[in-house]
Coordinates of C-alpha atoms and ligand atoms in Angstrom, one line a residue:
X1 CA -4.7 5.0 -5.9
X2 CA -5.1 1.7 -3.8
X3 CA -7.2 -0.9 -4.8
X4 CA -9.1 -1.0 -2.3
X5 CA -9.6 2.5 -1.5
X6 CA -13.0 3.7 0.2
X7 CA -13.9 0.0 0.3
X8 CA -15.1 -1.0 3.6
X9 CA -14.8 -4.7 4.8
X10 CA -16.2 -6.2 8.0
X11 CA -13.7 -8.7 8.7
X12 CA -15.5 -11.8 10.6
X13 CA -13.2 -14.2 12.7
X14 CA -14.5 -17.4 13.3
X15 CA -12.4 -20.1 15.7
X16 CA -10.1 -21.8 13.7
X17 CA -6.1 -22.1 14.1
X18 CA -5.7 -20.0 10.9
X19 CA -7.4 -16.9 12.8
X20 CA -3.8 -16.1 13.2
X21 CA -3.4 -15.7 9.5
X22 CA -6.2 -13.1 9.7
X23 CA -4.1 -10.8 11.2
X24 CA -2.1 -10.6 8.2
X25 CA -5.2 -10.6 6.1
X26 CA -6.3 -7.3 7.5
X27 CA -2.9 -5.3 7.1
X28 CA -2.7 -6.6 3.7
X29 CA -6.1 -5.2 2.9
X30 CA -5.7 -2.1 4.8
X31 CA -2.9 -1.9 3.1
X32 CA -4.9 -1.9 -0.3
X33 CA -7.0 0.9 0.8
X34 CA -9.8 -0.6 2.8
X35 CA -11.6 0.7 6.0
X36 CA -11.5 -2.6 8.3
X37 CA -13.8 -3.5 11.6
X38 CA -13.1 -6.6 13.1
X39 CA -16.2 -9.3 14.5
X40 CA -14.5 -12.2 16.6
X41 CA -16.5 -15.0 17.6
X42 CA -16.5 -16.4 21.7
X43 CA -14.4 -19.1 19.3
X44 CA -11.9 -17.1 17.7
X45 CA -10.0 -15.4 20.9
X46 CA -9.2 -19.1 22.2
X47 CA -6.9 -18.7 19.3
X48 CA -6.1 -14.8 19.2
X49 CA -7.1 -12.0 21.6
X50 CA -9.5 -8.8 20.4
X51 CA -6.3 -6.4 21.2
X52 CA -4.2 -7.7 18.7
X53 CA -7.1 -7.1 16.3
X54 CA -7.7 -3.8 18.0
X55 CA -3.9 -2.4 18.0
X56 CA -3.6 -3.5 14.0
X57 CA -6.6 -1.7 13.1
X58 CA -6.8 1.2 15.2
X59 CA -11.0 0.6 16.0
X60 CA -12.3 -1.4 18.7
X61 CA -13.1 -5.5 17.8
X62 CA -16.5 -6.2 18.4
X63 CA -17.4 -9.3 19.8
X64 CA -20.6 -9.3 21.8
X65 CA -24.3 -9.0 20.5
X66 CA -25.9 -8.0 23.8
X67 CA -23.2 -5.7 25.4
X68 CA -25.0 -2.3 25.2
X69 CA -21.4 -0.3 25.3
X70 CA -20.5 -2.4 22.1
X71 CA -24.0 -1.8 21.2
X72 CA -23.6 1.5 21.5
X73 CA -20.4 2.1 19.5
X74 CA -21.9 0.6 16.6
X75 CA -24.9 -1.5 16.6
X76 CA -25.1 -4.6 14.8
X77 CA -27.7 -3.2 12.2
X78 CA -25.3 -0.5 11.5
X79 CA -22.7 -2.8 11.1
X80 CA -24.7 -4.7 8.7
X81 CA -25.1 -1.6 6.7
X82 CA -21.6 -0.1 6.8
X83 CA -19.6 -3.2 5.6
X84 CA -19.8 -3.5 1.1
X85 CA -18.2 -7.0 1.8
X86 CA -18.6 -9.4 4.8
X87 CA -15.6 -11.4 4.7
X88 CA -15.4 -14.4 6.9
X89 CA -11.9 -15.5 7.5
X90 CA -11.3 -18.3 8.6
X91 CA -15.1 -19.6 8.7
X92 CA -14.7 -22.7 10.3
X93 CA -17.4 -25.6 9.7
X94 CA -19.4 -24.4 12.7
X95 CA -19.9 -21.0 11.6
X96 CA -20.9 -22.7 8.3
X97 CA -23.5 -24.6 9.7
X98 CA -25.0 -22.0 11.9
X99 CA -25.0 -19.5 9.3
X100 CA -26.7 -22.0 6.7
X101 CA -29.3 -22.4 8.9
X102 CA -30.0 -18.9 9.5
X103 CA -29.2 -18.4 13.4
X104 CA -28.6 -15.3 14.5
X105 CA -26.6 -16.7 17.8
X106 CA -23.9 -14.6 17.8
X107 CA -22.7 -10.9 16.0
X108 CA -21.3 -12.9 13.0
X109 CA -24.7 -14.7 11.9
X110 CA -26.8 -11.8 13.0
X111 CA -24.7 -9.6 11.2
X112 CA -24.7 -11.7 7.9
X113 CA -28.5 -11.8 8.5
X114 CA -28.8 -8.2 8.7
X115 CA -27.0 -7.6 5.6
X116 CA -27.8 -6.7 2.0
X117 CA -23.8 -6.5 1.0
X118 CA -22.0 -9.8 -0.4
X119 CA -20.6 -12.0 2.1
X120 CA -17.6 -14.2 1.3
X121 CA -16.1 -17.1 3.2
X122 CA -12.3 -18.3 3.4
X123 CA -13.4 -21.8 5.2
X124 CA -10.8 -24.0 7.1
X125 CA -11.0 -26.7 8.2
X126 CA -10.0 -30.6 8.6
X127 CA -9.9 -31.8 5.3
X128 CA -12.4 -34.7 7.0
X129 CA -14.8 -31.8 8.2
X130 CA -14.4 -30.2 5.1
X131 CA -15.8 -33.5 3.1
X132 CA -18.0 -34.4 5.2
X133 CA -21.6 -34.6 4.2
X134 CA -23.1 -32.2 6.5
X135 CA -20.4 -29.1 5.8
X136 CA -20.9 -29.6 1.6
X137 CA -24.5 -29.7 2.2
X138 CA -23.7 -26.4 4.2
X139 CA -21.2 -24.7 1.6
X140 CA -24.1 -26.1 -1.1
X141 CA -27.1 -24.1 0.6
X142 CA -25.1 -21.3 1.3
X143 CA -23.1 -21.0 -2.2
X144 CA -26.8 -21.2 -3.6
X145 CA -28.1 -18.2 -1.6
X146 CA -25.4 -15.9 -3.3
X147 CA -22.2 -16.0 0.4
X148 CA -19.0 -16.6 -2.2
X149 CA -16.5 -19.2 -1.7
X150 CA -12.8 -18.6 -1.3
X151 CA -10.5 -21.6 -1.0
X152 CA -10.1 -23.2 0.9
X153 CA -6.7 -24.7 0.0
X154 CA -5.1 -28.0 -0.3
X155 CA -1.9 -28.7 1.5
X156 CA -0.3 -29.8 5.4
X157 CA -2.8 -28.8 7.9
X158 CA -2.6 -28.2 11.7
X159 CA -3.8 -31.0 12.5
X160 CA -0.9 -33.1 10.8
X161 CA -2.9 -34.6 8.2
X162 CA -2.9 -33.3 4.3
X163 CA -5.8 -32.2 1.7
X164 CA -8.5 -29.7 1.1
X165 CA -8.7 -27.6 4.5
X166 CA -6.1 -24.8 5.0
X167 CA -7.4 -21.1 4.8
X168 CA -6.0 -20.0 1.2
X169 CA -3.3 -17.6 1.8
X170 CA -3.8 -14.1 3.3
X171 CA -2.4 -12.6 -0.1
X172 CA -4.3 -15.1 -2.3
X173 CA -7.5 -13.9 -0.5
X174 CA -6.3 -9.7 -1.0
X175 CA -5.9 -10.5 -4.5
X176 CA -9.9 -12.4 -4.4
X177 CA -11.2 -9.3 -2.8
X178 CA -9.6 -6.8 -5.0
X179 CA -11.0 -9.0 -8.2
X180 CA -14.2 -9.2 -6.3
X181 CA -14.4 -5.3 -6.7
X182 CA -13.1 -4.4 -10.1
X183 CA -14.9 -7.4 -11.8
X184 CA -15.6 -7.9 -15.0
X185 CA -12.7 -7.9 -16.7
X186 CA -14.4 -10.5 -18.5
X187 CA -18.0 -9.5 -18.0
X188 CA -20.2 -10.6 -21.0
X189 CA -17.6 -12.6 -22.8
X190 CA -18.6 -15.8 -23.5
X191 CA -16.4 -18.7 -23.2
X192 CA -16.4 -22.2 -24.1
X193 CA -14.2 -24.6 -22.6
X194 CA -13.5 -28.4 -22.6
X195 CA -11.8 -30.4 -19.3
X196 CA -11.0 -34.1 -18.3
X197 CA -10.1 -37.0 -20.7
X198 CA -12.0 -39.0 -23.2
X199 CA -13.3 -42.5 -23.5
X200 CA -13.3 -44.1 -26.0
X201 CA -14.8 -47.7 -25.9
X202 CA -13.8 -51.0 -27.4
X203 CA -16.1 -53.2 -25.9
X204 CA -19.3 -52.8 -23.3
X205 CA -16.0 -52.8 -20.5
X206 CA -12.9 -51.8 -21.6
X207 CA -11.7 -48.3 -23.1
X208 CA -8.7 -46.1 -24.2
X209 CA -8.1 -43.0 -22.1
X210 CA -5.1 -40.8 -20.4
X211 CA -4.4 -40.0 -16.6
X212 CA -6.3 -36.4 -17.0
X213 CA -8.3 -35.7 -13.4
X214 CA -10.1 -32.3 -15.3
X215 CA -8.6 -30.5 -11.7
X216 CA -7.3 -27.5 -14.1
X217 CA -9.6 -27.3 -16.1
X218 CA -12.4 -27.3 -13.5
X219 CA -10.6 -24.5 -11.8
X220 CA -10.1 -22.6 -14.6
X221 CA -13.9 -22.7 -15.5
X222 CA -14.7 -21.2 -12.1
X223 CA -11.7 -18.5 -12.1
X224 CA -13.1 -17.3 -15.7
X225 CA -16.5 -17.2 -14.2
X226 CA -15.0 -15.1 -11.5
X227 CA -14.0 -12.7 -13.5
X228 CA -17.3 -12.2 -15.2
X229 CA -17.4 -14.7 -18.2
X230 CA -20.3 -16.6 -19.0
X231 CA -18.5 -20.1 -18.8
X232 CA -20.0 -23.1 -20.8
X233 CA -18.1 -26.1 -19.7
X234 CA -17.4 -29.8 -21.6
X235 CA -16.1 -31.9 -19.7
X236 CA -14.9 -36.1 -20.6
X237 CA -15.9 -38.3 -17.8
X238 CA -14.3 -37.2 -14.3
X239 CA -15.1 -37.6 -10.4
X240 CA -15.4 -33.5 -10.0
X241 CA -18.3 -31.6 -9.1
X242 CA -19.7 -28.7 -11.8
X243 CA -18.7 -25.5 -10.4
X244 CA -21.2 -23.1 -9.3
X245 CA -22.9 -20.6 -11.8
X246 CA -21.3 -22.5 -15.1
X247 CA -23.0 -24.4 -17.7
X248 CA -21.7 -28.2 -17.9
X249 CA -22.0 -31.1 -20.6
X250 CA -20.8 -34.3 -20.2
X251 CA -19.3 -36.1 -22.2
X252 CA -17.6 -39.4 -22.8
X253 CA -15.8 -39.5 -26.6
X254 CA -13.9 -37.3 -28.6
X255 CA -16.8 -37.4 -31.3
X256 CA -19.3 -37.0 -28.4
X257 CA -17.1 -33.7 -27.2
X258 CA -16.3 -32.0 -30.9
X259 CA -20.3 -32.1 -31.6
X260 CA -20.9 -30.3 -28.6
X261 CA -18.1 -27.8 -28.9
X262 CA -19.6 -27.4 -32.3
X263 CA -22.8 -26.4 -31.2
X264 CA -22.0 -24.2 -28.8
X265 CA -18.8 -22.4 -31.0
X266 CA -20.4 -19.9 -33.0
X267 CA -21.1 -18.1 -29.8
X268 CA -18.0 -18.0 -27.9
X269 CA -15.6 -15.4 -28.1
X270 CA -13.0 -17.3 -26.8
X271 CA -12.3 -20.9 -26.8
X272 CA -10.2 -22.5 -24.4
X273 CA -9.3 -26.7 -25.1
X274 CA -8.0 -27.9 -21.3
X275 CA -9.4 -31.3 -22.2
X276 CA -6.6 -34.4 -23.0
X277 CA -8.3 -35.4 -25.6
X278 CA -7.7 -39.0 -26.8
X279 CA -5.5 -38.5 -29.9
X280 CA -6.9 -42.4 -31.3
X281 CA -10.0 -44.3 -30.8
X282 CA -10.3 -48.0 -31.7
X283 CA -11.6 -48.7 -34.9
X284 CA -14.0 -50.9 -34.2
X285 CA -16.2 -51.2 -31.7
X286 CA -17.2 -55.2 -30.2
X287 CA -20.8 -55.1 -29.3
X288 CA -19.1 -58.2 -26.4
X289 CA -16.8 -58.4 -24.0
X290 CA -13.6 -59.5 -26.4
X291 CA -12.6 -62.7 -24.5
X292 CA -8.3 -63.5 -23.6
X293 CA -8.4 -66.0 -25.9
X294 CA -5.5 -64.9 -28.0
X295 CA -1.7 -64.5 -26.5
X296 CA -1.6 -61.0 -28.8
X297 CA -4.1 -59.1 -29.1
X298 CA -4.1 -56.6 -32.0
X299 CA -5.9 -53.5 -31.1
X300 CA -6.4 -51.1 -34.2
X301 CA -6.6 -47.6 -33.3
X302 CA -7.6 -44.7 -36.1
X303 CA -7.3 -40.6 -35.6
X304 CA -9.7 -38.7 -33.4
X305 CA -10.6 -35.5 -34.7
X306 CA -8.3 -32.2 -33.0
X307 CA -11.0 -30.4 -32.0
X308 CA -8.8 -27.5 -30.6
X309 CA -7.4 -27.3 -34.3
X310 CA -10.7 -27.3 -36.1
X311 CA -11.8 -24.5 -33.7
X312 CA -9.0 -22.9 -34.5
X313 CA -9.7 -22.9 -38.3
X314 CA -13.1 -21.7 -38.4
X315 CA -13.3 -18.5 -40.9
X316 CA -13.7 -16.4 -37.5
X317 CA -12.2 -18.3 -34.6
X318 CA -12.7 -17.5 -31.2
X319 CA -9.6 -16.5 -29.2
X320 CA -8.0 -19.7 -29.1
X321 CA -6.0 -21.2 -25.9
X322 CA -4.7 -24.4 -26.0
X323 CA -2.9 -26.5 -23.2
X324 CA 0.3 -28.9 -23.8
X325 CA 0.9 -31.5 -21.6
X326 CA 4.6 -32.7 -22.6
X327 CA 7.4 -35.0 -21.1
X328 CA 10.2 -33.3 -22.9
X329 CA 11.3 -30.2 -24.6
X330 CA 8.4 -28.4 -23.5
X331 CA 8.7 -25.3 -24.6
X332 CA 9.7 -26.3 -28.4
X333 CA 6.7 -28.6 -28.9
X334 CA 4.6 -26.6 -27.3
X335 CA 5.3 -23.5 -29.6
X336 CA 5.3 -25.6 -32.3
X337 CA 1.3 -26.9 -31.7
X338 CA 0.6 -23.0 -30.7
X339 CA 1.8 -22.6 -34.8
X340 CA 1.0 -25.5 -36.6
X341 CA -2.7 -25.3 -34.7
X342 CA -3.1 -21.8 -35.8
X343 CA -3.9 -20.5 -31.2
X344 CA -3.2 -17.3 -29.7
X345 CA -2.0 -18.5 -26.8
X346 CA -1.1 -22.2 -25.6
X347 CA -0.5 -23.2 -22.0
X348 CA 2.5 -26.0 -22.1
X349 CA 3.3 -28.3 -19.0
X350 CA 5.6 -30.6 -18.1
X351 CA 3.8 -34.6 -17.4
X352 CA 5.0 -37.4 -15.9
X353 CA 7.2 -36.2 -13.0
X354 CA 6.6 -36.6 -9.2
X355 CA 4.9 -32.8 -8.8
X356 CA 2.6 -31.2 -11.5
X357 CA 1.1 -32.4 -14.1
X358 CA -2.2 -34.7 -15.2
X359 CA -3.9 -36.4 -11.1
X360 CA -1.3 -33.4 -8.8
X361 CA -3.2 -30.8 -7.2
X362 CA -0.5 -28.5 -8.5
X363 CA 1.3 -27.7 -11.6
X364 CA 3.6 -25.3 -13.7
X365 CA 2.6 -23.2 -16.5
X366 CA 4.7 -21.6 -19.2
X367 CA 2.3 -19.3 -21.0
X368 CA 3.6 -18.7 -24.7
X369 CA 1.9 -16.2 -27.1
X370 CA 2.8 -14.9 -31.2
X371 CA 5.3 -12.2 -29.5
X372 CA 5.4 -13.4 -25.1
X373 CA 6.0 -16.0 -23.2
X374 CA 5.3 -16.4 -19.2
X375 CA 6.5 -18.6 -16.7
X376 CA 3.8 -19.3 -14.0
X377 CA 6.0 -21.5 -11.1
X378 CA 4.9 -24.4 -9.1
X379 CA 1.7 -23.7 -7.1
X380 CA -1.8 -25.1 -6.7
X381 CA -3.7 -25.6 -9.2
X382 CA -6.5 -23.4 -7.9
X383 CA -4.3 -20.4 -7.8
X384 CA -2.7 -21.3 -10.8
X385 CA -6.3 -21.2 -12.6
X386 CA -6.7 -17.0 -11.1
X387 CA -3.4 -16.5 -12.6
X388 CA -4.0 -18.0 -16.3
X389 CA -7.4 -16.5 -16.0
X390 CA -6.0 -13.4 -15.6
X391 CA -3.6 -14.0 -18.4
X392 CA -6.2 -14.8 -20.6
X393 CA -7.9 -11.8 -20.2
X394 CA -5.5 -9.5 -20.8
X395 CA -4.3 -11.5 -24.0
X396 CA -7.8 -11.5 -25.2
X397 CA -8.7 -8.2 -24.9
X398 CA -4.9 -7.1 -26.3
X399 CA -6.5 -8.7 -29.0
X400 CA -9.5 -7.1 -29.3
Ligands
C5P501 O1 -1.8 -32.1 -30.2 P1 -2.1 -32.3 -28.8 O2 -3.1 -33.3 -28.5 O3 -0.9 -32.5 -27.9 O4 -2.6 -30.8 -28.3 C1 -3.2 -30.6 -27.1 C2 -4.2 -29.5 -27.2 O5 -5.1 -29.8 -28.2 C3 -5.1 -29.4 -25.9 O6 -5.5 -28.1 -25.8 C4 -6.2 -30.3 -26.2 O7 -7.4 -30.0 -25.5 C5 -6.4 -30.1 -27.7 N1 -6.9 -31.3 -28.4 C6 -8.1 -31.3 -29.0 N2 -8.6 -32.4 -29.7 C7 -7.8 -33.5 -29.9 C8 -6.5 -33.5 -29.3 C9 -6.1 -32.4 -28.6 O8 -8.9 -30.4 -28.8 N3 -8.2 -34.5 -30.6

């Protein structure tokens, strides 16, 4: 049977270049199973017209709140009831804003007003709409009143310039609607997770630490929450935001990072180490800034501990995933940690090249297990993060 099957989805159109995309997007869920009506905003047929929506899903497009023969076909209360999901793709930073403060000015914002079902947005933009102030302030208020948020994606825009922005892909978002309703593939597990790089101080200023930006493991965190897990997040120090609906510690040494992990262990039932932890930390700490006096300077550096390997250990571990970040022979070290460390599974990539890796926005997996091994290709590192999540599930409970 379809996915999707006997799932009905009010697909909202909001005026953005990607509306174009949204054509695709409803064959693709149509093609999963679902019942489709199209809303278009006055915005939305600058870029494509109502009959195109109309041909590819066989039912009129609605696009007027006061026309009384629209009205009559289906009224917008009805509407409101009939859709399970309210998907809004593109939403564009205007529909954002009018729907975050709760005008009904339109179909679209009366209709997601009138609803009780989830609504989900697939936003695009200008990546310097999408960061401004106003539009996070937006997403913030309307994240925290339950609408989901789907992409959006990082890349070339329309508009010539490159960063977050672009709608995520029509099949990225099928595959977000079909998780949306067969969750739980990890509902009530509970996982702990570390992300970022360490610190680790040798005077008031200065410190050792690695290139890590936490990007994966930040994405991770809210692709496990997706699926249902109950997400505790540790995280060195690093310029991201805590995702929405998971439980975040900061930290700032490896010490600081293995006593939280500690206390919050015993509970997990799987344990997943993302962070680049510092392998050494000096050995002794200068209460003042250590002055260039000397041509050398010695700096001595002693062991941190593996906190990945100690989890590992523990009389009843977790199901433990560990990442490799390598420069060479990738595979072959990273089976060897996945051993020698005593994990389930470990995630190995390859560091130091132009693309992928520790500050890119996308990456390369290989995924390598006691008897498996996958190879997830080149792609952002937000989808990457629903495809290991996945992965992780399905080890974890072929496990259990
Ligand atoms: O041995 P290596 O540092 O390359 O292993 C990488 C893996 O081990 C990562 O999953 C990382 O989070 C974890 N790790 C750790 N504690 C350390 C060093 C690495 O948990 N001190």
């Amino acid at each position: 049977m379809p996915s999707l099957t006997n799932k009905k989805i009010l697909l909202g159109v909001t005026g953005g270049i990607a509306a174009y995309k949204s054509a695709v997007l409803l064959r693709a869920l149509q093609s999963a199973g679902a019942d489709v009506r199209v809303v278009m905003t006055q915005a939305a047929q600058a870029f494509v017209t109502p009959l195109t929506f109309q041909a590819l899903s066989g039912h009129a497009v609605y696009t007027e709140l006061l026309d009384p023969t629209q009205e009559a076909a289906m009224d917008h209360i009805s509407l409101a009831r009939w859709a399970d999901l309210v998907l809004v793709a593109p939403a564009t930073a205007d529909f954002m804003a009018r729907a975050a403060s709760g005008h009904a000015n339109d179909l679209l914002t009366t209709i997601c007003l009138a609803t009780a079902s989830p609504i989900a947005l697939a936003p695009a933009m200008n990546q310097q709409m999408w960061f401004n102030q106003a539009t996070q302030d937006n997403l913030r208020r309307l994240t925290q009143r339950g609408y989901y948020c789907w992409g959006p994606d990082e890349g070339a825009q329309a508009c010539g310039e490159t960063g977050p922005g672009r709608m995520i892909e029509p099949e990225m978002l099928l595959q977000q609607v079909e998780t949306f309703f067969c969750p739980g593939e990890l509902d009530g597990v509970n996982i702990l997770m570390t992300a970022g790089s360490t610190r680790e101080p040798i005077d008031p200023v200065r410190f050792v630490g690695n290139r890590s930006s936490g990007k994966m493991g930040f994405a991770l965190a809210a692709s496990l929450h997706d699926l249902g897990a109950a997400v505790t997040l540790i995280s060195g120090p690093v310029s991201l935001s805590n995702p929405i609906g998971i439980l975040c510690s900061r930290v700032e040494t490896a010490d600081e990072m293995r006593s939280v992990v500690l206390e919050h262990v015993e509970n997990s039932d799987i344990f997943i180490g993302v962070a680049a932890v510092a392998d050494y930390r000096p050995r002794k700490y200068t209460g003042e800034k250590i002055k260039k006096n000397n041509e050398i300077q010695t700096l001595e550096l002693v062991r941190n501990p593996d906190i990945l390997a100690e989890v590992a250990a523990r009389e009843k571990p977790p199901f433990t995933v560990g990442f490799a970040a390598e420069t060479e022979q990738v595979e072959h070290y990273a089976e060897e940690k996945r051993r020698i460390k005593g994990l389930d599974m470990i995630a190995a990539n390859q560091v130091g090249m132009d693309e992928g890796g520790f500050e890119s926005d996308s990456n390369a997996l290989v995924l390598l297990w006691q008897d498996g091994r996958e190879v997830l290709p080149m792609m952002t590192k937000t989808q990457l993060a629903q495809q290991l999540a996945g992965r992780i599930a399905e080890r974890y409970h072929a496990r259990t």
